[in-house]
mmCIF file of C-alpha atoms in Angstrom:
data_model
loop_
_atom_site.group_PDB
_atom_site.id
_atom_site.type_symbol
_atom_site.label_atom_id
_atom_site.label_comp_id
_atom_site.label_asym_id
_atom_site.label_seq_id
_atom_site.Cartn_x
_atom_site.Cartn_y
_atom_site.Cartn_z
ATOM 1 C CA MET S 160 34.182 9.667 18.593
ATOM 2 C CA ASN S 161 32.227 13.016 18.320
ATOM 3 C CA ARG S 162 28.906 13.378 18.347
ATOM 4 C CA LYS S 163 27.914 13.500 14.511
ATOM 5 C CA SER S 164 30.113 10.689 13.762
ATOM 6 C CA SER S 165 28.894 8.548 16.811
ATOM 7 C CA LYS S 166 24.899 9.414 15.194
ATOM 8 C CA SER S 167 26.219 8.223 11.555
ATOM 9 C CA LYS S 168 27.409 5.253 13.147
ATOM 10 C CA LEU S 169 24.354 4.319 14.587
ATOM 11 C CA VAL S 170 22.229 5.313 11.626
ATOM 12 C CA GLU S 171 24.502 2.722 9.535
ATOM 13 C CA GLU S 172 24.217 0.074 12.003
ATOM 14 C CA LEU S 173 20.464 0.500 12.408
ATOM 15 C CA LYS S 174 19.680 0.322 8.114
ATOM 16 C CA ALA S 175 21.683 -3.096 8.731
ATOM 17 C CA GLN S 176 19.588 -3.975 11.122
ATOM 18 C CA ALA S 177 16.453 -3.404 9.302
ATOM 19 C CA LYS S 178 17.525 -5.131 6.250
ATOM 20 C CA SER S 179 18.549 -8.398 8.253
ATOM 21 C CA LEU S 180 14.854 -8.120 9.488
ATOM 22 C CA GLY S 181 13.689 -8.840 5.512
ATOM 23 C CA PHE S 182 13.567 -5.118 4.747
ATOM 24 C CA SER S 183 14.600 -3.692 1.221
ATOM 25 C CA ARG S 184 15.451 -0.182 1.802
ATOM 26 C CA VAL S 185 15.504 2.219 4.752
ATOM 27 C CA GLY S 186 15.478 6.019 4.624
ATOM 28 C CA ILE S 187 15.297 8.804 7.569
ATOM 29 C CA THR S 188 14.070 11.974 7.745
ATOM 30 C CA ALA S 189 12.989 14.858 10.396
ATOM 31 C CA VAL S 190 9.993 15.426 11.600
ATOM 32 C CA SER S 191 8.428 18.587 10.285
ATOM 33 C CA PRO S 192 5.263 19.808 8.996
ATOM 34 C CA SER S 193 3.906 18.224 5.361
ATOM 35 C CA THR S 194 4.529 20.038 2.420
ATOM 36 C CA HIS S 195 1.432 18.274 0.380
ATOM 37 C CA ILE S 196 -0.818 19.000 3.192
ATOM 38 C CA ASN S 197 -2.708 21.475 0.954
ATOM 39 C CA PHE S 198 -2.846 19.447 -1.740
ATOM 40 C CA TYR S 199 -4.352 16.634 0.632
ATOM 41 C CA GLN S 200 -7.074 18.868 1.553
ATOM 42 C CA SER S 201 -7.750 20.210 -2.146
ATOM 43 C CA TRP S 202 -8.352 16.820 -3.179
ATOM 44 C CA ILE S 203 -10.537 16.040 -0.033
ATOM 45 C CA ASP S 204 -12.619 19.123 -0.996
ATOM 46 C CA ASP S 205 -13.298 18.055 -4.227
ATOM 47 C CA GLY S 206 -14.620 14.621 -2.542
ATOM 48 C CA MET S 207 -12.120 12.357 -4.410
ATOM 49 C CA GLN S 208 -11.953 9.889 -1.390
ATOM 50 C CA GLY S 209 -15.781 8.654 -1.854
ATOM 51 C CA GLU S 210 -16.919 7.050 0.717
ATOM 52 C CA MET S 211 -13.404 7.054 2.589
ATOM 53 C CA GLY S 212 -15.006 9.694 5.095
ATOM 54 C CA TYR S 213 -12.019 8.554 8.059
ATOM 55 C CA LEU S 214 -9.989 10.479 5.459
ATOM 56 C CA ALA S 215 -11.598 13.887 5.523
ATOM 57 C CA ARG S 216 -12.010 14.139 9.897
ATOM 58 C CA GLU S 217 -10.516 17.467 10.873
ATOM 59 C CA GLU S 218 -8.581 15.694 13.529
ATOM 60 C CA SER S 219 -7.294 13.135 10.568
ATOM 61 C CA VAL S 220 -6.294 16.032 8.179
ATOM 62 C CA ARG S 221 -5.002 17.878 11.048
ATOM 63 C CA ARG S 222 -2.494 14.689 12.159
ATOM 64 C CA ARG S 223 -1.201 14.159 9.106
ATOM 65 C CA SER S 224 -0.442 17.450 8.651
ATOM 66 C CA ASP S 225 2.070 17.128 11.732
ATOM 67 C CA ILE S 226 3.734 14.329 12.992
ATOM 68 C CA GLU S 227 4.157 15.337 16.051
ATOM 69 C CA LYS S 228 0.260 15.541 17.031
ATOM 70 C CA THR S 229 0.559 11.671 16.421
ATOM 71 C CA LEU S 230 4.030 11.423 18.464
ATOM 72 C CA PRO S 231 4.638 14.746 20.973
ATOM 73 C CA GLY S 232 8.110 14.459 21.303
ATOM 74 C CA ALA S 233 9.565 12.780 18.052
ATOM 75 C CA ARG S 234 12.372 13.783 16.090
ATOM 76 C CA SER S 235 12.774 11.493 13.626
ATOM 77 C CA VAL S 236 11.080 9.154 10.744
ATOM 78 C CA ILE S 237 12.650 5.541 9.954
ATOM 79 C CA VAL S 238 10.701 4.667 6.502
ATOM 80 C CA VAL S 239 11.414 1.218 5.314
ATOM 81 C CA THR S 240 10.317 -0.897 2.271
ATOM 82 C CA HIS S 241 9.809 -4.046 2.321
ATOM 83 C CA ASP S 242 9.592 -5.709 -1.617
ATOM 84 C CA TYR S 243 7.097 -8.093 -1.998
ATOM 85 C CA LEU S 244 6.335 -9.019 -5.743
ATOM 86 C CA THR S 245 6.040 -13.124 -6.142
ATOM 87 C CA GLU S 246 6.293 -15.149 -8.940
ATOM 88 C CA ASP S 247 2.617 -14.832 -10.853
ATOM 89 C CA LEU S 248 1.822 -18.554 -11.155
ATOM 90 C CA GLY S 249 -0.562 -18.255 -14.115
ATOM 91 C CA CYS S 250 -3.205 -16.473 -13.222
ATOM 92 C CA SER S 251 -3.869 -13.677 -15.908
ATOM 93 C CA PRO S 252 -6.247 -10.889 -16.106
ATOM 94 C CA ASP S 253 -6.606 -12.034 -19.956
ATOM 95 C CA ASP S 254 -8.616 -15.832 -18.792
ATOM 96 C CA PRO S 255 -12.134 -14.342 -17.947
ATOM 97 C CA ALA S 256 -12.241 -17.867 -15.571
ATOM 98 C CA MET S 257 -9.285 -16.408 -13.292
ATOM 99 C CA ALA S 258 -10.165 -14.507 -10.334
ATOM 100 C CA ILE S 259 -7.389 -11.763 -10.020
ATOM 101 C CA VAL S 260 -6.002 -10.824 -6.742
ATOM 102 C CA ALA S 261 -3.671 -7.727 -6.157
ATOM 103 C CA ARG S 262 -0.296 -9.244 -5.900
ATOM 104 C CA TYR S 263 -0.090 -7.548 -2.495
ATOM 105 C CA ALA S 264 -2.821 -9.287 -1.005
ATOM 106 C CA ARG S 265 -2.489 -13.173 -1.782
ATOM 107 C CA GLY S 266 -0.243 -13.765 1.100
ATOM 108 C CA ASP S 267 -0.379 -13.005 4.636
ATOM 109 C CA ASP S 268 -1.625 -9.621 5.874
ATOM 110 C CA TYR S 269 1.119 -6.916 5.267
ATOM 111 C CA HIS S 270 -0.174 -4.513 8.351
ATOM 112 C CA ASP S 271 0.686 -7.387 11.338
ATOM 113 C CA ILE S 272 4.029 -8.574 9.457
ATOM 114 C CA ILE S 273 5.483 -5.374 8.989
ATOM 115 C CA LYS S 274 4.178 -3.777 12.232
ATOM 116 C CA SER S 275 5.834 -6.845 14.492
ATOM 117 C CA LYS S 276 9.163 -6.292 12.285
ATOM 118 C CA LEU S 277 8.828 -2.151 13.135
ATOM 119 C CA LEU S 278 8.618 -3.139 16.616
ATOM 120 C CA GLY S 279 11.687 -5.717 16.802
ATOM 121 C CA LEU S 280 13.402 -2.534 15.072
ATOM 122 C CA LEU S 281 12.443 0.037 18.255
ATOM 123 C CA LYS S 282 13.654 -2.714 20.440
ATOM 124 C CA TRP S 283 17.117 -3.318 19.090
ATOM 125 C CA LEU S 284 17.372 0.611 18.752
ATOM 126 C CA SER S 285 16.877 1.175 22.165
ATOM 127 C CA GLN S 286 19.006 -1.420 23.662
ATOM 128 C CA ARG S 287 22.022 0.555 21.203
ATOM 129 C CA VAL S 288 21.385 3.576 22.978
ATOM 130 C CA PRO S 289 21.960 4.905 26.583
ATOM 131 C CA GLU S 290 18.395 7.022 26.823
ATOM 132 C CA ARG S 291 14.988 5.681 26.603
ATOM 133 C CA VAL S 292 13.341 5.775 23.336
ATOM 134 C CA GLU S 293 9.668 6.319 22.622
ATOM 135 C CA GLY S 294 8.541 5.040 19.347
ATOM 136 C CA ARG S 295 5.241 4.304 17.208
ATOM 137 C CA ALA S 296 5.477 1.976 14.143
ATOM 138 C CA TYR S 297 2.360 2.840 11.324
ATOM 139 C CA VAL S 298 2.091 0.662 8.678
ATOM 140 C CA ASP S 299 -0.624 1.984 6.509
ATOM 141 C CA THR S 300 -3.103 2.415 9.011
ATOM 142 C CA GLY S 301 -2.608 5.808 10.819
ATOM 143 C CA PRO S 302 -3.346 9.255 9.778
ATOM 144 C CA ILE S 303 0.206 9.704 8.277
ATOM 145 C CA LEU S 304 1.069 11.265 4.792
ATOM 146 C CA GLU S 305 3.345 7.399 4.322
ATOM 147 C CA ARG S 306 4.779 8.410 0.930
ATOM 148 C CA ASP S 307 5.671 11.949 1.762
ATOM 149 C CA LEU S 308 7.812 10.954 4.204
ATOM 150 C CA ALA S 309 9.201 8.579 2.123
ATOM 151 C CA GLN S 310 9.911 10.866 -0.524
ATOM 152 C CA ARG S 311 11.335 12.986 1.751
ATOM 153 C CA ALA S 312 13.673 10.165 3.531
ATOM 154 C CA GLY S 313 15.116 9.431 -0.318
ATOM 155 C CA LEU S 314 13.456 6.619 -1.368
ATOM 156 C CA GLY S 315 11.602 7.588 -4.563
ATOM 157 C CA TRP S 316 9.167 10.332 -5.931
ATOM 158 C CA PHE S 317 5.714 10.183 -6.566
ATOM 159 C CA GLY S 318 4.578 8.716 -9.857
ATOM 160 C CA LYS S 319 1.806 9.525 -11.904
ATOM 161 C CA ASN S 320 -0.104 6.660 -10.753
ATOM 162 C CA THR S 321 0.688 7.898 -7.334
ATOM 163 C CA MET S 322 2.694 5.071 -6.171
ATOM 164 C CA LEU S 323 6.300 5.992 -4.487
ATOM 165 C CA ILE S 324 8.448 4.370 -7.087
ATOM 166 C CA ASP S 325 12.168 3.971 -6.711
ATOM 167 C CA PRO S 326 14.345 3.967 -9.763
ATOM 168 C CA ALA S 327 16.268 0.390 -9.263
ATOM 169 C CA SER S 328 13.235 -0.754 -7.942
ATOM 170 C CA GLY S 329 10.243 0.545 -9.276
ATOM 171 C CA SER S 330 7.048 0.354 -6.666
ATOM 172 C CA PHE S 331 5.855 -3.245 -5.665
ATOM 173 C CA PHE S 332 6.858 -2.596 -1.977
ATOM 174 C CA PHE S 333 5.114 -2.109 1.070
ATOM 175 C CA LEU S 334 6.101 1.345 3.079
ATOM 176 C CA GLY S 335 6.522 0.953 6.975
ATOM 177 C CA LEU S 336 7.368 3.826 9.342
ATOM 178 C CA LEU S 337 8.642 4.147 12.905
ATOM 179 C CA LEU S 338 8.291 7.393 14.643
ATOM 180 C CA VAL S 339 11.373 7.615 17.313
ATOM 181 C CA ASP S 340 11.618 10.857 19.827
ATOM 182 C CA LEU S 341 15.585 10.402 18.878
ATOM 183 C CA GLU S 342 17.301 12.997 16.739
ATOM 184 C CA LEU S 343 19.351 10.609 13.847
ATOM 185 C CA SER S 344 21.476 11.478 10.826
ATOM 186 C CA LEU S 345 19.066 12.326 7.681
ATOM 187 C CA ASP S 346 18.950 10.993 4.353
ATOM 188 C CA PRO S 347 18.477 13.936 1.888
ATOM 189 C CA PRO S 348 15.334 13.704 0.131
ATOM 190 C CA PHE S 349 14.314 12.291 -3.520
ATOM 191 C CA LEU S 350 13.633 15.389 -5.406
ATOM 192 C CA ASP S 351 13.914 14.217 -9.117
ATOM 193 C CA ASP S 352 10.478 13.346 -10.925
ATOM 194 C CA ARG S 353 11.423 10.756 -13.159
ATOM 195 C CA CYS S 354 8.092 10.029 -15.029
ATOM 196 C CA GLY S 355 8.632 12.510 -17.447
ATOM 197 C CA THR S 356 6.457 12.229 -20.670
ATOM 198 C CA CYS S 357 5.408 9.025 -20.129
ATOM 199 C CA ARG S 358 1.925 8.235 -19.871
ATOM 200 C CA SER S 359 1.830 4.464 -19.611
ATOM 201 C CA CYS S 360 -0.245 4.033 -16.303
ATOM 202 C CA LEU S 361 -2.730 7.298 -17.086
ATOM 203 C CA ASP S 362 -3.551 5.518 -20.797
ATOM 204 C CA ALA S 363 -3.803 1.957 -19.116
ATOM 205 C CA CYS S 364 -5.887 2.827 -16.199
ATOM 206 C CA PRO S 365 -9.166 1.023 -17.445
ATOM 207 C CA THR S 366 -11.883 3.486 -15.470
ATOM 208 C CA GLY S 367 -9.874 6.385 -16.026
ATOM 209 C CA ALA S 368 -9.006 7.417 -12.436
ATOM 210 C CA LEU S 369 -5.381 8.350 -12.613
ATOM 211 C CA LEU S 370 -5.679 12.627 -14.220
ATOM 212 C CA GLY S 371 -1.704 13.133 -14.476
ATOM 213 C CA ARG S 372 -0.149 15.824 -12.503
ATOM 214 C CA ASP S 373 -2.156 19.120 -10.954
ATOM 215 C CA SER S 374 -0.921 22.622 -11.236
ATOM 216 C CA MET S 375 1.674 21.833 -8.421
ATOM 217 C CA GLY S 376 3.122 18.761 -10.298
ATOM 218 C CA ALA S 377 1.364 16.303 -7.316
ATOM 219 C CA PRO S 378 -0.281 12.969 -8.988
ATOM 220 C CA VAL S 379 -3.930 13.541 -8.899
ATOM 221 C CA MET S 380 -6.096 10.236 -8.876
ATOM 222 C CA ASP S 381 -10.018 10.095 -8.579
ATOM 223 C CA ALA S 382 -10.502 7.440 -6.096
ATOM 224 C CA ARG S 383 -14.012 6.943 -6.997
ATOM 225 C CA ARG S 384 -13.229 5.431 -10.212
ATOM 226 C CA CYS S 385 -10.002 3.317 -8.916
ATOM 227 C CA ILE S 386 -10.514 -0.440 -9.497
ATOM 228 C CA SER S 387 -8.876 -1.052 -6.044
ATOM 229 C CA TYR S 388 -11.172 1.610 -4.032
ATOM 230 C CA LEU S 389 -14.585 0.304 -6.044
ATOM 231 C CA THR S 390 -13.251 -3.546 -4.876
ATOM 232 C CA ILE S 391 -12.093 -2.827 -1.055
ATOM 233 C CA GLU S 392 -13.321 0.683 0.412
ATOM 234 C CA HIS S 393 -16.582 0.805 -1.430
ATOM 235 C CA ARG S 394 -19.232 -0.445 0.444
ATOM 236 C CA SER S 395 -22.291 -0.063 -1.724
ATOM 237 C CA ALA S 396 -22.986 -1.543 -5.154
ATOM 238 C CA ILE S 397 -20.166 -1.077 -7.716
ATOM 239 C CA PRO S 398 -21.411 1.221 -10.133
ATOM 240 C CA VAL S 399 -22.915 0.128 -13.399
ATOM 241 C CA GLU S 400 -20.600 2.555 -15.417
ATOM 242 C CA PHE S 401 -17.243 0.634 -14.168
ATOM 243 C CA ARG S 402 -18.415 -2.971 -13.537
ATOM 244 C CA SER S 403 -17.108 -3.957 -17.072
ATOM 245 C CA ALA S 404 -13.905 -2.130 -16.401
ATOM 246 C CA ILE S 405 -13.377 -4.273 -13.295
ATOM 247 C CA GLY S 406 -13.066 -7.621 -15.559
ATOM 248 C CA ASN S 407 -11.836 -10.613 -13.302
ATOM 249 C CA ARG S 408 -10.321 -8.587 -10.670
ATOM 250 C CA ILE S 409 -11.855 -9.164 -7.039
ATOM 251 C CA TYR S 410 -9.766 -7.268 -4.860
ATOM 252 C CA GLY S 411 -7.345 -4.409 -5.765
ATOM 253 C CA CYS S 412 -5.651 -3.763 -9.034
ATOM 254 C CA ASP S 413 -1.980 -3.431 -9.970
ATOM 255 C CA ILE S 414 -2.719 -2.303 -14.203
ATOM 256 C CA CYS S 415 -0.699 0.934 -12.825
ATOM 257 C CA GLN S 416 2.479 -1.089 -11.815
ATOM 258 C CA GLU S 417 2.430 -3.456 -13.921
ATOM 259 C CA VAL S 418 2.749 -1.173 -17.238
ATOM 260 C CA CYS S 419 5.204 1.241 -15.610
ATOM 261 C CA PRO S 420 8.788 1.127 -17.025
ATOM 262 C CA TYR S 421 10.029 1.158 -13.947
ATOM 263 C CA ASN S 422 8.790 -2.289 -12.789
ATOM 264 C CA GLN S 423 10.020 -3.949 -15.943
ATOM 265 C CA PRO S 424 11.323 -6.253 -14.302
ATOM 266 C CA ALA S 425 10.450 -5.619 -10.822
ATOM 267 C CA PRO S 426 12.795 -7.631 -8.065
ATOM 268 C CA GLN S 427 10.839 -10.507 -6.533
ATOM 269 C CA THR S 428 11.127 -11.843 -2.886
ATOM 270 C CA ASP S 429 11.251 -15.361 -2.023
ATOM 271 C CA ASP S 430 9.573 -14.321 1.222
ATOM 272 C CA PRO S 431 7.594 -16.900 2.496
ATOM 273 C CA ALA S 432 5.154 -14.240 4.075
ATOM 274 C CA TRP S 433 4.107 -13.040 0.573
ATOM 275 C CA GLN S 434 3.634 -16.219 -1.597
ATOM 276 C CA PRO S 435 0.064 -16.724 -2.644
ATOM 277 C CA ARG S 436 -1.681 -19.044 -0.511
ATOM 278 C CA ASP S 437 -3.357 -22.032 -1.502
ATOM 279 C CA GLY S 438 -6.715 -20.931 -2.976
ATOM 280 C CA LEU S 439 -5.042 -17.634 -4.187
ATOM 281 C CA ASP S 440 -2.665 -18.755 -6.247
ATOM 282 C CA VAL S 441 -4.519 -19.675 -9.385
ATOM 283 C CA PRO S 442 -8.053 -19.060 -8.424
ATOM 284 C CA ARG S 443 -11.243 -20.014 -10.459
ATOM 285 C CA LEU S 444 -13.901 -17.401 -10.499
ATOM 286 C CA VAL S 445 -16.412 -20.511 -10.107
ATOM 287 C CA ASP S 446 -14.573 -22.230 -7.467
ATOM 288 C CA LEU S 447 -14.493 -19.274 -5.326
ATOM 289 C CA TRP S 448 -18.263 -18.490 -5.354
ATOM 290 C CA ARG S 449 -19.035 -22.219 -4.678
ATOM 291 C CA ARG S 450 -17.488 -21.631 -1.144
ATOM 292 C CA SER S 451 -19.324 -21.692 1.645
ATOM 293 C CA ASP S 452 -19.176 -18.445 3.711
ATOM 294 C CA ALA S 453 -17.538 -19.799 5.990
ATOM 295 C CA GLU S 454 -15.015 -21.738 3.779
ATOM 296 C CA LEU S 455 -14.162 -18.503 1.713
ATOM 297 C CA ARG S 456 -13.763 -16.651 5.405
ATOM 298 C CA GLN S 457 -10.855 -19.333 6.412
ATOM 299 C CA LEU S 458 -9.602 -18.604 3.061
ATOM 300 C CA ILE S 459 -8.670 -14.731 3.571
ATOM 301 C CA LYS S 460 -8.179 -15.140 7.284
ATOM 302 C CA GLY S 461 -4.753 -13.575 8.183
ATOM 303 C CA THR S 462 -4.771 -12.025 4.586
ATOM 304 C CA ALA S 463 -5.338 -8.069 3.541
ATOM 305 C CA MET S 464 -8.445 -9.359 2.266
ATOM 306 C CA THR S 465 -10.538 -9.165 4.962
ATOM 307 C CA ARG S 466 -10.567 -5.432 4.590
ATOM 308 C CA ALA S 467 -13.416 -5.787 1.798
ATOM 309 C CA LYS S 468 -15.166 -8.270 4.272
ATOM 310 C CA LEU S 469 -17.582 -10.788 2.869
ATOM 311 C CA VAL S 470 -19.844 -9.024 1.404
ATOM 312 C CA GLY S 471 -17.612 -6.932 -0.789
ATOM 313 C CA LEU S 472 -15.717 -10.012 -1.719
ATOM 314 C CA ARG S 473 -19.308 -11.607 -2.808
ATOM 315 C CA ARG S 474 -20.130 -8.662 -4.497
ATOM 316 C CA ASN S 475 -16.657 -8.333 -6.308
ATOM 317 C CA LEU S 476 -17.166 -12.203 -7.526
ATOM 318 C CA ALA S 477 -20.327 -11.986 -8.981
ATOM 319 C CA VAL S 478 -19.426 -8.539 -10.877
ATOM 320 C CA ALA S 479 -16.592 -10.975 -12.298
ATOM 321 C CA LEU S 480 -18.543 -13.740 -12.903
ATOM 322 C CA GLY S 481 -21.178 -11.385 -14.881
ATOM 323 C CA ASN S 482 -17.987 -10.270 -16.852
ATOM 324 C CA SER S 483 -16.684 -13.899 -18.033
ATOM 325 C CA GLY S 484 -19.035 -14.108 -20.257
ATOM 326 C CA ASP S 485 -18.378 -17.759 -19.759
ATOM 327 C CA PRO S 486 -21.592 -20.418 -19.310
ATOM 328 C CA GLU S 487 -20.526 -22.132 -16.306
ATOM 329 C CA SER S 488 -19.722 -18.772 -14.379
ATOM 330 C CA ALA S 489 -22.886 -17.423 -15.368
ATOM 331 C CA ALA S 490 -24.794 -20.778 -14.256
ATOM 332 C CA ALA S 491 -22.999 -20.215 -11.250
ATOM 333 C CA LEU S 492 -24.512 -17.399 -10.539
ATOM 334 C CA SER S 493 -27.615 -18.836 -9.938
ATOM 335 C CA GLU S 494 -26.669 -21.627 -7.713
ATOM 336 C CA PRO S 495 -27.231 -21.373 -3.850
ATOM 337 C CA ILE S 496 -24.386 -20.296 -1.770
ATOM 338 C CA GLY S 497 -22.389 -22.895 -0.248
#
C-alpha cells in the first residue's frame, strides 16, 4: 500500500471512529493562516464584541490568525460536529410564564463532553500510527476561529446568522477541533453560499443584531445587540432598549436558527447528554425565581449556563418576569429571594 492510500485509509478509519464516539460529521483541513482574520480584526475595531474584551487581546488575535501559534508543529485539524437538538417538551416563547433556555444549554455542558470525546479520538489515533502524535482539543474555549476551520474542512458555510450551516442537517450542532502534528488526507472546503436572497434570520432577530453581509461577503453580527450576548456575556445591566425584545429568554437565543429554512426540520438526537435536565425541560419563570441561590446553583451545575453566573441568571429572570405581564410574576419580583 502506497503512502497516499495508507493516509486515505487512516482517515477513513478515523472518521468511522469519530462517529462511533457520537460525532455527527467529520472533516479535515490543513494548518494554514486564516483567510478571515482581516474581517475579524475589522469587527473588533468596530467594537462589536462589546464587553468580550478577551476577543480583542493582541495575543488572542494573533493566535486566531495562525493555528501554529497555538500548537507549534501542527499539520492537520480534525473538525467534528455533534448534533444537539432534542424534542421540545412544550416550552414556548409564546407563553410569557415560561422560561426559555437556548437548546444547547438545557443538558450537560458540551465543553466537557465533547473535549473528552476528542481526547478519546486522539488516544485512538496515537495507537494507530507508529510515530508519537501530539494533539490539542478545543471546544469553544481557545483563540481559534472554529467556523472558519469547519468551512475549510467542508462541513458547511457561514450563514447570514453567522452560524455554520450544513445543507443536509442545518445548524443545531456543536463544533469541536482536534489539532494534530500528523499530516492527514484533507477534505475539500465548502465554497457555496446557499443563503441566497433569504432574509429569514435577519428579519426575525428582535434586536436587529444581524446586519447581513459585508462587502467581502462575510456575515456581520453586532454582538452588543444579540440576545445571546446580552443574557450570557454581558455582565452589566441589560440596556433598557433591548429588555422588551428579550421576552422570556433567560439564557441564550435560538431565533435565528429556528427560522432558518435549513433547520426545517433539523435532525434530533437521543443522546442523553443533551436531553433537558429536570427543572430546565418546561421551567416556569416564577418557579426559577423562587428557588434559593443554592438551589439555582445546583440546577445549573454541570451545564453551560454557569457561564452567565448566578448574578447574570437572576438579572435575566428579573427582566423576563418584568416582560411577562403576568400578575403572579410581577408579585414574585417583590418577594424575598429563596
